[in-house]
Amino acid sequence: MVIGAAARVAIGGCRKLVSSSHTSLLLVSSQCRRQMSTDAQSVSEKLRSSGLLRTQGLIGGRWIDSYDKKTIKVNNPATGGIVADVACMGTKETNDAIASSYEAFTSWSRLTAGERSKVLRRWYDLLIAHKEELGQLITLEQGKPLKEAVGEVAYGASFIEYYAEEAKRVYGDIIPPNLSDRRLLVLKQPIGVVGAITPWNFPLAMITRKVGPALASGCTVVVKPSELTPLTALAAAELALQAGVPPGALNVVMGNAPEIGDALLTSPQVRKITFTGSTAVGKKLMAAAAPTVKKVSLELGGNAPSIVFDDADLDVAVKGTLAAKFRNSGQTCVCANRVLVQDGIYDKFAEAFSEAVQKLEVGDGFKEGTTQGPLINDAAVQKVESFVQDAVSKGAKILLGGKRHSLGMTFYEPTVIRDVSSDMIMSKEEIFGPVAPLIRFKTEEDAIRLANDTIAGLAAYIFTNSVQRSWRVFEALEYGLVGVNEGLISTEVAPFGGVKQSGLGREGSKYGMDEYLEIKYVCLGDMNRH
């Protein structure tokens, strides 16, 4: 960072020429944190006046406090400031939300698909109309850059639009009968009340990806957003009410995660659990859903390889891996967790990739030009630090970054590490931070073996100019999603989900609708009587 006697320090768009002394650096960092805090406070006030900064839970169409009046604080990870105090709900509130959804299911499921479609379309229109405010909320509570946050709103809203259309395409079957006096039918019907448990890294999109198909199919939903980022979920629910989603069809409870989770899992009225989060938690939910034999959809952790072959276009590989790795500061389940690079291009790629990473701008998400926000909390930074320390202790070399950012708080420098090996923790577990480990391989067979040597199987990326090689490799990879010469592959029209211990089921696309439907076979007998 320091070049000669002075350095230009880019702090979230707050640029000053400062002395290289530690004292001056701390002074500028402190001044910029105060500026970030002021900006965030101004945004919060505007959101509050717009009616989208909700702090109560939604049960039965009513905004309510927790029954014991307890609250939890929602913090801005960029400044450490408190954005809001929201209701801290638990067992009683969740049971009431379940009862509300159970009661609403009868009327909502009996609406025609066209009627449900119109409601969802109005919700989509409102999400798009308020995309700037929703983006600001995401940046406030989650930290990602505003441009990226607004992009998440568009992405999240696309699931509501898609399933507004798909609601009218739930088809059954007529089966040729085995006897002449029978007629055999297959119906698809909504499963019932859905418990949706969502993470903090995509506060809107992970909700709409679940609630969209659930409502479209005729199910009702109780959403439990992350206690770290509940505000976006509450704002989206407010817009759902404005769109005409009836009371009880969509409920939102947040706060005491164990109590809320237990209530959803033990209730016989909840017929399905859908969860995005860690593999460890997903396993616990799967086990806890067994006594009531709930249908379960799990989108769990990943350990995505980005495989760069000698014959890859270097610019395409750098651009694609950069997007796959550093989106949301590395805090996505489909981030490139391991960058596997073939011998012949390894050094060139390491140099070009490091140059590209060095251009990433770290700072507050509300500042123009910021491309990397903070990590969600200090525990996330400590995890990244421990992974980097483990790699260095075992022989890896830091090419760039490798430490907390001078901004303080939970900012971490975008990092590139070379000579990473499979015995290092970052090769085995999700980093969930802005650290790119470069791993060398020799042959195509080596790459496939290294890529598949993990319990995870969510996303993988391949960079090659050979069509034949890309076909061989993507067929051999044990992953649910594969990008070829592309680092951003998620879309509402394609199925999203993993294999092995990365989960069960699919979200998005026509296949995502099936997760919320039951198949009913009907046999009509005595059909030859006149």
Short mmCIF file of C-alpha atoms in Angstrom, two decimals:
data_model
loop_
_atom_site.label_atom_id
_atom_site.label_comp_id
_atom_site.label_asym_id
_atom_site.label_seq_id
_atom_site.Cartn_x
_atom_site.Cartn_y
_atom_site.Cartn_z
CA MET A 1 0.00 0.00 0.00
CA VAL A 2 2.82 2.46 0.88
CA ILE A 3 5.01 3.57 -2.03
CA GLY A 4 7.99 5.77 -1.07
CA ALA A 5 7.23 8.48 1.47
CA ALA A 6 3.52 8.65 0.84
CA ALA A 7 0.68 6.55 -0.44
CA ARG A 8 -2.66 7.18 -2.02
CA VAL A 9 -5.10 5.29 0.18
CA ALA A 10 -8.46 4.45 -1.37
CA ILE A 11 -10.92 4.09 1.47
CA GLY A 12 -14.38 3.44 0.13
CA GLY A 13 -14.18 6.40 -2.24
CA CYS A 14 -12.66 8.69 0.44
CA ARG A 15 -9.29 9.43 -1.13
CA LYS A 16 -6.53 11.38 0.61
CA LEU A 17 -2.78 11.67 0.13
CA VAL A 18 -1.40 10.72 3.52
CA SER A 19 1.89 10.18 5.25
CA SER A 20 3.04 6.61 5.43
CA SER A 21 3.13 6.84 9.21
CA HIS A 22 0.81 4.53 11.13
CA THR A 23 -0.75 7.47 12.98
CA SER A 24 -1.80 9.28 9.81
CA LEU A 25 -3.24 6.11 8.34
CA LEU A 26 -5.33 5.51 11.44
CA LEU A 27 -6.52 9.14 11.38
CA VAL A 28 -7.73 8.92 7.79
CA SER A 29 -9.34 5.54 8.45
CA SER A 30 -11.19 6.99 11.45
CA GLN A 31 -12.36 10.03 9.45
CA CYS A 32 -13.67 7.85 6.64
CA ARG A 33 -15.49 5.53 9.05
CA ARG A 34 -17.27 8.59 10.46
CA GLN A 35 -18.21 9.63 6.91
CA MET A 36 -19.50 6.12 6.18
CA SER A 37 -21.56 6.20 9.35
CA THR A 38 -23.10 9.55 8.40
CA ASP A 39 -23.97 8.29 4.91
CA ALA A 40 -25.57 5.14 6.32
CA GLN A 41 -27.60 7.15 8.84
CA SER A 42 -28.94 9.39 6.08
CA VAL A 43 -30.00 6.37 4.03
CA SER A 44 -31.67 4.79 7.07
CA GLU A 45 -33.74 7.91 7.71
CA LYS A 46 -34.93 8.03 4.09
CA LEU A 47 -35.89 4.35 4.18
CA ARG A 48 -37.77 4.79 7.42
CA SER A 49 -39.80 7.65 5.97
CA SER A 50 -40.60 5.55 2.89
CA GLY A 51 -42.29 2.89 5.05
CA LEU A 52 -39.93 0.13 3.90
CA LEU A 53 -37.77 0.01 7.02
CA ARG A 54 -39.92 -2.39 9.03
CA THR A 55 -38.87 -3.70 12.43
CA GLN A 56 -41.84 -5.88 13.43
CA GLY A 57 -42.64 -9.42 12.35
CA LEU A 58 -45.50 -10.21 9.98
CA ILE A 59 -48.13 -12.68 11.23
CA GLY A 60 -51.57 -13.04 9.71
CA GLY A 61 -51.23 -9.83 7.70
CA ARG A 62 -50.43 -7.75 10.81
CA TRP A 63 -47.13 -6.18 11.83
CA ILE A 64 -46.47 -7.13 15.43
CA ASP A 65 -43.76 -6.88 18.08
CA SER A 66 -42.42 -9.96 19.83
CA TYR A 67 -44.78 -11.00 22.58
CA ASP A 68 -42.19 -10.34 25.30
CA LYS A 69 -41.12 -7.06 23.62
CA LYS A 70 -37.53 -8.29 23.20
CA THR A 71 -35.53 -6.96 20.27
CA ILE A 72 -32.28 -7.70 18.48
CA LYS A 73 -29.94 -5.20 16.89
CA VAL A 74 -29.23 -5.18 13.16
CA ASN A 75 -25.75 -3.81 12.52
CA ASN A 76 -24.13 -2.27 9.48
CA PRO A 77 -20.98 -4.38 8.95
CA ALA A 78 -19.20 -1.49 7.21
CA THR A 79 -19.48 0.90 10.16
CA GLY A 80 -20.51 -1.19 13.13
CA GLY A 81 -23.43 1.18 13.62
CA ILE A 82 -26.91 0.01 14.57
CA VAL A 83 -29.34 0.15 11.64
CA ALA A 84 -32.43 -0.87 13.60
CA ASP A 85 -33.78 -2.84 16.55
CA VAL A 86 -36.13 -5.55 15.30
CA ALA A 87 -38.53 -7.86 17.08
CA CYS A 88 -36.85 -10.92 18.57
CA MET A 89 -39.42 -13.66 18.08
CA GLY A 90 -39.47 -17.25 19.22
CA THR A 91 -41.67 -20.32 19.68
CA LYS A 92 -45.00 -18.63 20.40
CA GLU A 93 -44.83 -16.20 17.52
CA THR A 94 -43.72 -18.94 15.12
CA ASN A 95 -46.56 -21.23 16.16
CA ASP A 96 -49.02 -18.40 15.52
CA ALA A 97 -47.43 -17.75 12.13
CA ILE A 98 -47.76 -21.46 11.27
CA ALA A 99 -51.41 -21.44 12.33
CA SER A 100 -52.02 -18.35 10.20
CA SER A 101 -50.41 -19.97 7.15
CA TYR A 102 -52.32 -23.20 7.76
CA GLU A 103 -55.62 -21.31 7.86
CA ALA A 104 -54.78 -19.26 4.76
CA PHE A 105 -53.74 -22.32 2.77
CA THR A 106 -57.30 -23.43 2.01
CA SER A 107 -58.37 -20.19 0.35
CA TRP A 108 -55.02 -19.39 -1.32
CA SER A 109 -54.65 -22.87 -2.83
CA ARG A 110 -58.21 -22.77 -4.19
CA LEU A 111 -57.59 -19.62 -6.20
CA THR A 112 -57.06 -20.25 -9.88
CA ALA A 113 -53.49 -20.28 -11.08
CA GLY A 114 -54.28 -17.15 -13.06
CA GLU A 115 -55.41 -15.30 -9.95
CA ARG A 116 -52.27 -16.23 -8.04
CA SER A 117 -50.22 -15.24 -11.07
CA LYS A 118 -51.66 -11.73 -11.09
CA VAL A 119 -50.80 -11.21 -7.42
CA LEU A 120 -47.23 -12.35 -7.98
CA ARG A 121 -46.93 -10.12 -11.02
CA ARG A 122 -47.98 -7.12 -8.96
CA TRP A 123 -45.39 -8.07 -6.33
CA TYR A 124 -42.71 -8.23 -9.01
CA ASP A 125 -43.69 -4.80 -10.32
CA LEU A 126 -43.44 -3.32 -6.82
CA LEU A 127 -40.04 -4.93 -6.19
CA ILE A 128 -38.71 -3.39 -9.39
CA ALA A 129 -40.32 -0.02 -8.65
CA HIS A 130 -38.51 0.02 -5.28
CA LYS A 131 -35.26 -1.58 -6.39
CA GLU A 132 -33.13 1.39 -5.29
CA GLU A 133 -34.58 1.42 -1.76
CA LEU A 134 -34.31 -2.36 -1.46
CA GLY A 135 -30.72 -2.19 -2.71
CA GLN A 136 -29.93 0.41 -0.07
CA LEU A 137 -31.40 -1.84 2.62
CA ILE A 138 -29.25 -4.75 1.44
CA THR A 139 -26.11 -2.60 1.52
CA LEU A 140 -27.01 -1.25 4.96
CA GLU A 141 -27.46 -4.61 6.66
CA GLN A 142 -25.29 -6.92 4.56
CA GLY A 143 -22.53 -4.63 3.28
CA LYS A 144 -22.28 -5.48 -0.42
CA PRO A 145 -21.69 -2.55 -2.84
CA LEU A 146 -24.87 -0.71 -3.79
CA LYS A 147 -24.56 -1.56 -7.49
CA GLU A 148 -24.28 -5.24 -6.60
CA ALA A 149 -27.17 -4.93 -4.14
CA VAL A 150 -29.46 -3.36 -6.74
CA GLY A 151 -28.41 -6.18 -9.05
CA GLU A 152 -29.53 -8.65 -6.40
CA VAL A 153 -32.94 -6.97 -6.30
CA ALA A 154 -33.34 -7.42 -10.06
CA TYR A 155 -32.15 -11.02 -9.76
CA GLY A 156 -34.43 -11.72 -6.79
CA ALA A 157 -37.43 -10.11 -8.46
CA SER A 158 -36.87 -12.23 -11.56
CA PHE A 159 -37.94 -15.32 -9.60
CA ILE A 160 -41.25 -13.70 -8.72
CA GLU A 161 -41.81 -12.76 -12.36
CA TYR A 162 -40.83 -16.22 -13.58
CA TYR A 163 -43.09 -18.06 -11.16
CA ALA A 164 -45.96 -15.67 -11.81
CA GLU A 165 -45.82 -17.10 -15.32
CA GLU A 166 -45.01 -20.69 -14.29
CA ALA A 167 -48.04 -20.80 -11.96
CA LYS A 168 -50.22 -21.34 -15.05
CA ARG A 169 -48.10 -24.25 -16.31
CA VAL A 170 -48.55 -26.88 -13.61
CA TYR A 171 -49.77 -29.75 -15.72
CA GLY A 172 -50.98 -33.22 -14.75
CA ASP A 173 -51.32 -36.37 -16.87
CA ILE A 174 -53.86 -38.78 -18.27
CA ILE A 175 -52.50 -42.33 -18.26
CA PRO A 176 -53.73 -45.03 -20.67
CA PRO A 177 -55.77 -47.37 -18.41
CA ASN A 178 -54.94 -50.98 -17.70
CA LEU A 179 -58.66 -51.91 -17.83
CA SER A 180 -61.31 -50.67 -20.28
CA ASP A 181 -63.66 -49.36 -17.58
CA ARG A 182 -61.05 -47.23 -15.84
CA ARG A 183 -59.63 -43.75 -16.39
CA LEU A 184 -56.34 -42.88 -14.74
CA LEU A 185 -55.41 -39.30 -13.87
CA VAL A 186 -52.40 -37.59 -12.25
CA LEU A 187 -52.85 -34.28 -10.48
CA LYS A 188 -50.21 -31.94 -9.06
CA GLN A 189 -51.34 -30.15 -5.90
CA PRO A 190 -49.61 -27.74 -3.47
CA ILE A 191 -47.88 -29.47 -0.58
CA GLY A 192 -49.17 -27.10 2.12
CA VAL A 193 -47.45 -24.83 4.63
CA VAL A 194 -43.75 -24.23 3.87
CA GLY A 195 -41.07 -23.19 6.36
CA ALA A 196 -38.39 -21.20 4.52
CA ILE A 197 -35.10 -20.58 6.34
CA THR A 198 -32.81 -18.17 4.50
CA PRO A 199 -29.22 -16.89 4.88
CA TRP A 200 -27.68 -13.42 5.20
CA ASN A 201 -25.55 -13.29 2.05
CA PHE A 202 -28.49 -12.69 -0.35
CA PRO A 203 -31.18 -11.16 1.88
CA LEU A 204 -33.73 -10.83 -0.94
CA ALA A 205 -32.90 -13.37 -3.63
CA MET A 206 -32.74 -16.36 -1.30
CA ILE A 207 -36.26 -15.50 -0.14
CA THR A 208 -37.88 -14.88 -3.53
CA ARG A 209 -36.26 -18.03 -4.95
CA LYS A 210 -38.25 -20.01 -2.37
CA VAL A 211 -41.39 -17.94 -1.82
CA GLY A 212 -42.01 -17.38 -5.54
CA PRO A 213 -42.60 -21.03 -6.49
CA ALA A 214 -44.27 -21.78 -3.16
CA LEU A 215 -46.94 -19.11 -3.59
CA ALA A 216 -47.29 -19.81 -7.30
CA SER A 217 -48.06 -23.47 -6.63
CA GLY A 218 -50.66 -22.59 -3.98
CA CYS A 219 -48.58 -23.12 -0.84
CA THR A 220 -48.40 -20.66 2.04
CA VAL A 221 -45.10 -19.73 3.68
CA VAL A 222 -43.49 -18.86 7.00
CA VAL A 223 -40.14 -17.19 6.31
CA LYS A 224 -37.32 -17.05 8.84
CA PRO A 225 -34.68 -14.66 7.51
CA SER A 226 -31.23 -14.49 9.05
CA GLU A 227 -31.18 -12.45 12.26
CA LEU A 228 -28.21 -10.61 10.71
CA THR A 229 -30.21 -9.34 7.72
CA PRO A 230 -33.97 -9.33 8.41
CA LEU A 231 -34.76 -5.83 7.12
CA THR A 232 -34.78 -6.69 3.41
CA ALA A 233 -37.13 -9.62 4.06
CA LEU A 234 -39.52 -7.38 5.98
CA ALA A 235 -39.49 -4.75 3.23
CA ALA A 236 -40.19 -7.40 0.60
CA ALA A 237 -43.08 -8.70 2.73
CA GLU A 238 -44.51 -5.18 2.99
CA LEU A 239 -44.52 -4.96 -0.81
CA ALA A 240 -46.13 -8.42 -0.99
CA LEU A 241 -49.00 -7.15 1.16
CA GLN A 242 -49.35 -4.11 -1.10
CA ALA A 243 -49.46 -6.46 -4.10
CA GLY A 244 -52.43 -8.36 -2.63
CA VAL A 245 -50.82 -11.43 -1.06
CA PRO A 246 -53.58 -12.25 1.47
CA PRO A 247 -53.08 -12.30 5.25
CA GLY A 248 -51.40 -15.50 6.36
CA ALA A 249 -50.18 -16.57 2.94
CA LEU A 250 -46.80 -15.01 3.75
CA ASN A 251 -45.54 -14.63 7.31
CA VAL A 252 -42.12 -13.44 8.51
CA VAL A 253 -40.64 -14.24 11.93
CA MET A 254 -37.08 -13.53 13.04
CA GLY A 255 -35.02 -13.53 16.19
CA ASN A 256 -34.33 -16.66 18.23
CA ALA A 257 -33.16 -19.02 15.49
CA PRO A 258 -33.19 -22.27 17.52
CA GLU A 259 -36.73 -21.65 18.81
CA ILE A 260 -38.08 -20.63 15.40
CA GLY A 261 -36.39 -23.58 13.72
CA ASP A 262 -37.68 -26.07 16.28
CA ALA A 263 -41.23 -24.77 15.94
CA LEU A 264 -41.15 -25.12 12.15
CA LEU A 265 -39.58 -28.57 12.30
CA THR A 266 -41.84 -30.10 14.94
CA SER A 267 -45.17 -28.73 13.70
CA PRO A 268 -47.21 -31.34 11.81
CA GLN A 269 -48.91 -28.45 9.98
CA VAL A 270 -45.64 -27.55 8.23
CA ARG A 271 -45.28 -29.98 5.35
CA LYS A 272 -42.04 -28.75 3.82
CA ILE A 273 -38.77 -27.15 4.92
CA THR A 274 -36.61 -25.28 2.43
CA PHE A 275 -33.20 -24.09 3.63
CA THR A 276 -30.14 -22.33 2.27
CA GLY A 277 -27.08 -22.32 4.50
CA SER A 278 -24.23 -24.43 5.80
CA THR A 279 -23.98 -28.17 5.32
CA ALA A 280 -23.68 -28.71 9.08
CA VAL A 281 -26.96 -26.92 9.81
CA GLY A 282 -28.65 -28.57 6.82
CA LYS A 283 -27.86 -32.01 8.23
CA LYS A 284 -29.41 -31.05 11.57
CA LEU A 285 -32.55 -29.75 9.86
CA MET A 286 -32.82 -32.90 7.78
CA ALA A 287 -32.63 -35.07 10.90
CA ALA A 288 -35.11 -32.90 12.81
CA ALA A 289 -37.60 -33.04 9.92
CA ALA A 290 -37.63 -36.84 9.99
CA PRO A 291 -40.12 -37.39 12.86
CA THR A 292 -42.87 -35.59 10.93
CA VAL A 293 -41.55 -36.83 7.54
CA LYS A 294 -41.45 -33.38 5.97
CA LYS A 295 -40.34 -32.84 2.43
CA VAL A 296 -36.95 -31.11 2.56
CA SER A 297 -35.04 -28.95 0.08
CA LEU A 298 -31.48 -28.07 1.02
CA GLU A 299 -29.08 -25.72 -0.75
CA LEU A 300 -25.88 -26.16 1.24
CA GLY A 301 -22.21 -25.32 1.18
CA GLY A 302 -19.85 -25.62 -1.73
CA ASN A 303 -16.15 -26.00 -2.53
CA ALA A 304 -16.22 -24.79 -6.11
CA PRO A 305 -13.22 -25.40 -8.36
CA SER A 306 -12.40 -22.98 -11.15
CA ILE A 307 -10.31 -25.02 -13.60
CA VAL A 308 -8.05 -23.10 -15.97
CA PHE A 309 -6.50 -25.24 -18.71
CA ASP A 310 -3.41 -24.38 -20.76
CA ASP A 311 -5.57 -23.79 -23.84
CA ALA A 312 -7.84 -21.26 -22.11
CA ASP A 313 -8.12 -17.68 -23.28
CA LEU A 314 -6.19 -15.93 -20.49
CA ASP A 315 -8.36 -12.80 -20.45
CA VAL A 316 -11.57 -14.84 -20.35
CA ALA A 317 -10.19 -17.05 -17.57
CA VAL A 318 -9.09 -14.08 -15.47
CA LYS A 319 -12.37 -12.22 -15.94
CA GLY A 320 -14.51 -15.30 -15.27
CA THR A 321 -12.57 -16.45 -12.21
CA LEU A 322 -12.53 -12.92 -10.81
CA ALA A 323 -16.33 -12.77 -11.07
CA ALA A 324 -16.78 -16.26 -9.66
CA LYS A 325 -14.42 -15.62 -6.73
CA PHE A 326 -14.96 -12.03 -5.58
CA ARG A 327 -18.68 -11.49 -6.00
CA ASN A 328 -20.08 -10.35 -2.65
CA SER A 329 -16.50 -10.33 -1.30
CA GLY A 330 -16.34 -14.09 -1.72
CA GLN A 331 -19.41 -14.68 0.44
CA THR A 332 -21.48 -16.92 -1.83
CA CYS A 333 -21.94 -20.68 -1.90
CA VAL A 334 -20.94 -20.80 -5.58
CA CYS A 335 -17.75 -18.74 -5.22
CA ALA A 336 -14.64 -20.26 -6.73
CA ASN A 337 -13.11 -21.72 -3.58
CA ARG A 338 -10.15 -23.32 -5.39
CA VAL A 339 -8.51 -22.05 -8.58
CA LEU A 340 -6.94 -25.05 -10.33
CA VAL A 341 -4.45 -23.89 -12.98
CA GLN A 342 -2.56 -26.10 -15.42
CA ASP A 343 1.26 -26.05 -15.42
CA GLY A 344 1.70 -24.36 -18.79
CA ILE A 345 -0.37 -21.29 -17.92
CA TYR A 346 0.07 -21.19 -14.13
CA ASP A 347 2.62 -18.36 -13.84
CA LYS A 348 0.98 -16.20 -16.52
CA PHE A 349 -2.41 -16.65 -14.91
CA ALA A 350 -1.08 -15.92 -11.41
CA GLU A 351 0.42 -12.64 -12.62
CA ALA A 352 -2.59 -11.51 -14.69
CA PHE A 353 -5.09 -12.56 -12.04
CA SER A 354 -3.17 -10.75 -9.28
CA GLU A 355 -3.12 -7.58 -11.39
CA ALA A 356 -6.88 -7.78 -11.84
CA VAL A 357 -7.51 -8.43 -8.14
CA GLN A 358 -5.28 -5.48 -7.20
CA LYS A 359 -7.69 -3.16 -9.02
CA LEU A 360 -10.63 -4.15 -6.82
CA GLU A 361 -11.81 -1.22 -4.70
CA VAL A 362 -12.51 -2.01 -1.05
CA GLY A 363 -14.83 0.24 0.91
CA ASP A 364 -18.29 1.16 2.08
CA GLY A 365 -20.96 -0.06 -0.30
CA PHE A 366 -22.50 3.38 -0.68
CA LYS A 367 -19.32 4.87 -2.12
CA GLU A 368 -19.00 5.17 -5.88
CA GLY A 369 -16.54 2.70 -7.34
CA THR A 370 -16.54 0.26 -4.45
CA THR A 371 -16.42 -3.34 -5.65
CA GLN A 372 -15.61 -5.11 -2.37
CA GLY A 373 -17.56 -4.54 0.83
CA PRO A 374 -16.90 -5.86 4.34
CA LEU A 375 -17.32 -9.40 5.56
CA ILE A 376 -20.53 -9.95 7.52
CA ASN A 377 -18.96 -10.00 11.01
CA ASP A 378 -15.71 -10.47 12.90
CA ALA A 379 -16.17 -14.23 13.15
CA ALA A 380 -16.07 -14.36 9.34
CA VAL A 381 -12.80 -12.40 9.29
CA GLN A 382 -11.26 -14.63 11.94
CA LYS A 383 -12.16 -17.69 9.87
CA VAL A 384 -10.48 -16.21 6.78
CA GLU A 385 -7.40 -15.26 8.81
CA SER A 386 -7.08 -18.79 10.21
CA PHE A 387 -7.33 -20.31 6.72
CA VAL A 388 -4.63 -17.98 5.37
CA GLN A 389 -2.35 -18.64 8.34
CA ASP A 390 -2.76 -22.40 7.88
CA ALA A 391 -1.87 -22.17 4.19
CA VAL A 392 1.21 -20.01 4.78
CA SER A 393 2.41 -22.31 7.58
CA LYS A 394 2.29 -25.21 5.12
CA GLY A 395 4.26 -23.50 2.34
CA ALA A 396 1.78 -21.33 0.38
CA LYS A 397 2.95 -17.88 -0.71
CA ILE A 398 0.85 -14.71 -0.56
CA LEU A 399 0.98 -12.80 -3.83
CA LEU A 400 -1.46 -10.10 -2.79
CA GLY A 401 -3.32 -9.08 0.37
CA GLY A 402 -3.42 -11.65 3.12
CA LYS A 403 -4.50 -9.41 5.99
CA ARG A 404 -7.24 -7.18 7.36
CA HIS A 405 -7.77 -3.97 5.44
CA SER A 406 -6.61 -0.64 6.89
CA LEU A 407 -10.27 0.41 6.99
CA GLY A 408 -10.66 -1.76 10.07
CA MET A 409 -14.03 -3.20 11.03
CA THR A 410 -14.56 -6.42 9.03
CA PHE A 411 -12.86 -5.34 5.81
CA TYR A 412 -10.31 -7.80 4.45
CA GLU A 413 -7.87 -7.24 1.61
CA PRO A 414 -8.61 -9.12 -1.63
CA THR A 415 -6.06 -11.91 -1.51
CA VAL A 416 -4.29 -14.21 -3.95
CA ILE A 417 -2.23 -17.14 -2.65
CA ARG A 418 -0.11 -19.43 -4.82
CA ASP A 419 1.38 -22.90 -4.25
CA VAL A 420 -1.69 -24.05 -2.35
CA SER A 421 -1.94 -27.81 -1.84
CA SER A 422 -4.76 -30.21 -1.05
CA ASP A 423 -3.67 -30.68 2.58
CA MET A 424 -4.45 -27.04 3.42
CA ILE A 425 -7.77 -26.18 5.07
CA MET A 426 -8.77 -23.76 2.31
CA SER A 427 -8.63 -26.63 -0.17
CA LYS A 428 -11.12 -28.63 1.88
CA GLU A 429 -13.54 -26.12 3.37
CA GLU A 430 -15.43 -23.05 2.20
CA ILE A 431 -13.41 -19.88 2.71
CA PHE A 432 -16.40 -17.54 2.38
CA GLY A 433 -14.14 -14.55 1.97
CA PRO A 434 -12.05 -12.67 -0.62
CA VAL A 435 -9.20 -15.19 -0.83
CA ALA A 436 -8.26 -16.97 -4.07
CA PRO A 437 -6.01 -20.05 -3.64
CA LEU A 438 -4.08 -21.07 -6.78
CA ILE A 439 -3.47 -24.82 -7.09
CA ARG A 440 -1.25 -26.28 -9.81
CA PHE A 441 -2.18 -29.38 -11.83
CA LYS A 442 -0.57 -31.23 -14.73
CA THR A 443 -3.17 -33.21 -16.69
CA GLU A 444 -6.89 -33.14 -17.39
CA GLU A 445 -7.26 -36.27 -15.28
CA ASP A 446 -5.47 -34.54 -12.39
CA ALA A 447 -7.84 -31.59 -12.61
CA ILE A 448 -10.94 -33.79 -12.49
CA ARG A 449 -9.55 -35.79 -9.58
CA LEU A 450 -8.68 -32.66 -7.58
CA ALA A 451 -12.01 -31.01 -8.38
CA ASN A 452 -14.04 -34.01 -7.26
CA ASP A 453 -11.96 -34.66 -4.13
CA THR A 454 -14.49 -33.02 -1.80
CA ILE A 455 -17.76 -33.83 -0.04
CA ALA A 456 -19.32 -30.79 -1.74
CA GLY A 457 -20.81 -30.66 -5.21
CA LEU A 458 -22.55 -27.36 -5.87
CA ALA A 459 -20.79 -25.30 -8.57
CA ALA A 460 -17.72 -25.69 -10.77
CA TYR A 461 -16.13 -23.61 -13.53
CA ILE A 462 -14.06 -24.62 -16.57
CA PHE A 463 -11.94 -22.39 -18.81
CA THR A 464 -10.78 -23.93 -22.08
CA ASN A 465 -10.99 -23.24 -25.81
CA SER A 466 -11.52 -26.93 -26.59
CA VAL A 467 -15.14 -27.95 -27.06
CA GLN A 468 -14.17 -31.60 -26.78
CA ARG A 469 -12.32 -31.04 -23.50
CA SER A 470 -15.12 -28.94 -22.00
CA TRP A 471 -17.59 -31.72 -22.78
CA ARG A 472 -15.38 -34.43 -21.26
CA VAL A 473 -14.73 -32.41 -18.12
CA PHE A 474 -18.22 -31.13 -17.37
CA GLU A 475 -19.58 -34.66 -17.75
CA ALA A 476 -16.95 -35.95 -15.30
CA LEU A 477 -17.38 -33.21 -12.68
CA GLU A 478 -19.55 -34.18 -9.69
CA TYR A 479 -21.37 -30.85 -9.42
CA GLY A 480 -24.91 -29.62 -9.89
CA LEU A 481 -23.88 -26.45 -11.75
CA VAL A 482 -21.04 -26.04 -14.24
CA GLY A 483 -19.97 -22.85 -16.01
CA VAL A 484 -17.85 -23.16 -19.15
CA ASN A 485 -15.86 -19.99 -19.89
CA GLU A 486 -18.26 -18.09 -17.63
CA GLY A 487 -18.10 -17.15 -13.96
CA LEU A 488 -21.64 -15.90 -13.34
CA ILE A 489 -24.10 -18.65 -14.17
CA SER A 490 -27.10 -18.28 -11.84
CA THR A 491 -30.42 -17.40 -13.47
CA GLU A 492 -34.08 -17.84 -12.66
CA VAL A 493 -34.68 -19.93 -15.79
CA ALA A 494 -32.16 -22.68 -14.91
CA PRO A 495 -32.15 -25.20 -12.03
CA PHE A 496 -29.90 -24.30 -9.10
CA GLY A 497 -28.74 -26.98 -6.68
CA GLY A 498 -25.98 -29.37 -5.77
CA VAL A 499 -25.07 -33.03 -5.45
CA LYS A 500 -23.30 -34.99 -2.71
CA GLN A 501 -23.37 -32.99 0.54
CA SER A 502 -24.24 -29.72 -1.18
CA GLY A 503 -27.94 -30.42 -0.87
CA LEU A 504 -31.18 -31.86 -2.14
CA GLY A 505 -33.61 -30.50 -4.71
CA ARG A 506 -33.46 -27.62 -7.15
CA GLU A 507 -34.48 -23.95 -7.10
CA GLY A 508 -35.37 -21.83 -10.10
CA SER A 509 -36.66 -22.97 -13.49
CA LYS A 510 -39.61 -25.27 -14.10
CA TYR A 511 -37.89 -27.89 -11.94
CA GLY A 512 -38.04 -25.61 -8.90
CA MET A 513 -41.85 -25.70 -9.03
CA ASP A 514 -41.93 -29.44 -8.41
CA GLU A 515 -40.36 -28.96 -4.97
CA TYR A 516 -43.66 -27.47 -3.74
CA LEU A 517 -46.06 -29.93 -5.36
CA GLU A 518 -47.42 -33.34 -4.44
CA ILE A 519 -48.45 -35.88 -7.07
CA LYS A 520 -51.89 -37.42 -6.67
CA TYR A 521 -53.03 -40.42 -8.70
CA VAL A 522 -56.78 -40.80 -9.30
CA CYS A 523 -58.41 -43.98 -10.60
CA LEU A 524 -61.96 -43.56 -11.96
CA GLY A 525 -63.73 -46.91 -12.08
CA ASP A 526 -66.98 -48.22 -13.61
CA MET A 527 -66.61 -45.82 -16.53
CA ASN A 528 -68.40 -48.06 -19.10
CA ARG A 529 -71.80 -47.82 -17.43
CA HIS A 530 -74.37 -45.79 -19.42
#
